[in-house]
Coordinates of C-alpha atoms in Angstrom, one line a residue:
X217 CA -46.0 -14.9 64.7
X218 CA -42.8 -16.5 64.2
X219 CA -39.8 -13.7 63.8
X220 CA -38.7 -13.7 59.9
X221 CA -35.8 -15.9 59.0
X222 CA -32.4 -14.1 59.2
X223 CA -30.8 -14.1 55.8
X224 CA -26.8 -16.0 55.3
X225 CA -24.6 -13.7 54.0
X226 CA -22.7 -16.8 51.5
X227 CA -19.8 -16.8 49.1
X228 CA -20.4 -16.3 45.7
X229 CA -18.2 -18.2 43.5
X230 CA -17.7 -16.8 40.1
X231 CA -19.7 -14.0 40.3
X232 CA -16.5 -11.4 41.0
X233 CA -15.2 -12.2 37.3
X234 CA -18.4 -11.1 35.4
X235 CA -17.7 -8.4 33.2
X236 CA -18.8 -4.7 32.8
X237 CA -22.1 -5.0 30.7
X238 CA -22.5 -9.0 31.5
X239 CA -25.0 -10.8 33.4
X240 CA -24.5 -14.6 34.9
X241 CA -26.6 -17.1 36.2
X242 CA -25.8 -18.8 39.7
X243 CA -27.3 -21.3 41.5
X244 CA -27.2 -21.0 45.4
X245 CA -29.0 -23.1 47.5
X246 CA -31.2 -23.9 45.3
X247 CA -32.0 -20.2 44.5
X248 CA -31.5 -19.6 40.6
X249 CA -29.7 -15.9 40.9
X250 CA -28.8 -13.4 38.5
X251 CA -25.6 -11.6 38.9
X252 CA -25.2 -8.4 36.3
X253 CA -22.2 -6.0 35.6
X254 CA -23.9 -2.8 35.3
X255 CA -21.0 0.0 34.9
X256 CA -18.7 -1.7 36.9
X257 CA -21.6 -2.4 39.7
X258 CA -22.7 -6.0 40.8
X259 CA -26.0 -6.3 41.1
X260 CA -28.4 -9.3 42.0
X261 CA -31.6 -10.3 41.6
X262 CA -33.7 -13.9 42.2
X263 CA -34.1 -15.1 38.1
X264 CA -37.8 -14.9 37.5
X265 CA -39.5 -11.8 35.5
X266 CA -41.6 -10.0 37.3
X267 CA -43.6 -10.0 34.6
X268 CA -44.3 -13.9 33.3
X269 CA -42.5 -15.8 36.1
X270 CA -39.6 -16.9 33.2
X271 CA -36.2 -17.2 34.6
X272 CA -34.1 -14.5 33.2
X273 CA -31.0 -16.4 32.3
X274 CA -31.5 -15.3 28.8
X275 CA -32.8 -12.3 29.5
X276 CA -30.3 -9.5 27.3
X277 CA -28.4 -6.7 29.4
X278 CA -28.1 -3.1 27.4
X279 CA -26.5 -0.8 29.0
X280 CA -28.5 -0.7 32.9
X281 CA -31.5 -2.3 31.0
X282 CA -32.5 -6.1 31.3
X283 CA -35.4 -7.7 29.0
X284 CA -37.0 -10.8 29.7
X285 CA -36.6 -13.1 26.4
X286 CA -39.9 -14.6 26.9
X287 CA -42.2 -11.4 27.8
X288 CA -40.1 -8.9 26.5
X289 CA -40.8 -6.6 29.8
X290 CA -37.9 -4.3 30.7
X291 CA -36.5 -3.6 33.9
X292 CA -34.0 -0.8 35.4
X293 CA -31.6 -2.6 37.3
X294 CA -30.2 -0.1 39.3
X295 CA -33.3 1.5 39.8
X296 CA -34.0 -1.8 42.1
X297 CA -35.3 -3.6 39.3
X298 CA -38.2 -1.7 38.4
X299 CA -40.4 -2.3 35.3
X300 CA -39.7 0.5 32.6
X301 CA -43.3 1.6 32.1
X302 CA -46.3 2.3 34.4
X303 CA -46.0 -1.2 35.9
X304 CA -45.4 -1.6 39.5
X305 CA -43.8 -5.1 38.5
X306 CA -40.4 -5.3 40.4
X307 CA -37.8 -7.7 40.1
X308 CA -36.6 -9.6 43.5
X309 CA -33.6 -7.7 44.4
X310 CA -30.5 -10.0 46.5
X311 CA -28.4 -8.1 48.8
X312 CA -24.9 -8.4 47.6
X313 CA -21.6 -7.4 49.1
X314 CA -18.3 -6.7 46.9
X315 CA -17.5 -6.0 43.3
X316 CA -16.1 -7.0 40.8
X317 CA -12.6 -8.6 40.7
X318 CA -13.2 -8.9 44.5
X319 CA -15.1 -11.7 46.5
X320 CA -18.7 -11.4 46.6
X321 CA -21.1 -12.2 48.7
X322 CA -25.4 -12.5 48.8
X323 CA -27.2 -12.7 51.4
X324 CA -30.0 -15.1 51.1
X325 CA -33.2 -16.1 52.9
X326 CA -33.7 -20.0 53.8

């Protein structure tokens, strides 16, 4: 078979600026992204709950912990996004490069 597509390591405007316990939405290349400050750490994941599918643009950060609004499922973000729980649900972790007050960069798959 074809060889997988190499991810683009891309820019992320705005995502450097996101404070200690906040999470942002971005939207890359069409790619609805969530960007979260967990203890000083950026992490990223693709915006749908592993879960129900919802994006998690309102999904409410406490402390390392992010529940979906719709499902109320939680997941451990530094933990790569696991579901709290016996679950093997994941979230859809984006590699990310930087921190915060710095530039950032994800690298995405086309």
């Amino acid at each position: 078979g074809a060889p997988a597509p190499t991810p683009t390591w891309m820019a992320l405007d705005r995502a450097g600026d996101v404070a200690p316990g906040e999470l942002r939405t971005v939207t890359l290349r069409g790619a609805e992204l969530i960007v979260a400050n967990v203890e000083g750490t950026l992490l990223a994941y693709r915006s749908a709950c592993a879960g129900c599918g919802a994006g998690l643009g309102d999904a409410a950060l406490s402390g390392d912990i992010l529940t979906c609004a719709r499902c109320g499922r939680a997941f451990d973000l530094p933990r790569a996004g696991r579901a709290l729980g016996a679950e093997q649900a994941q979230l859809e972790p984006v590699p990310l490069l930087g921190r915060a007050g710095a530039e950032v960069k994800v690298a995405l798959a086309p």
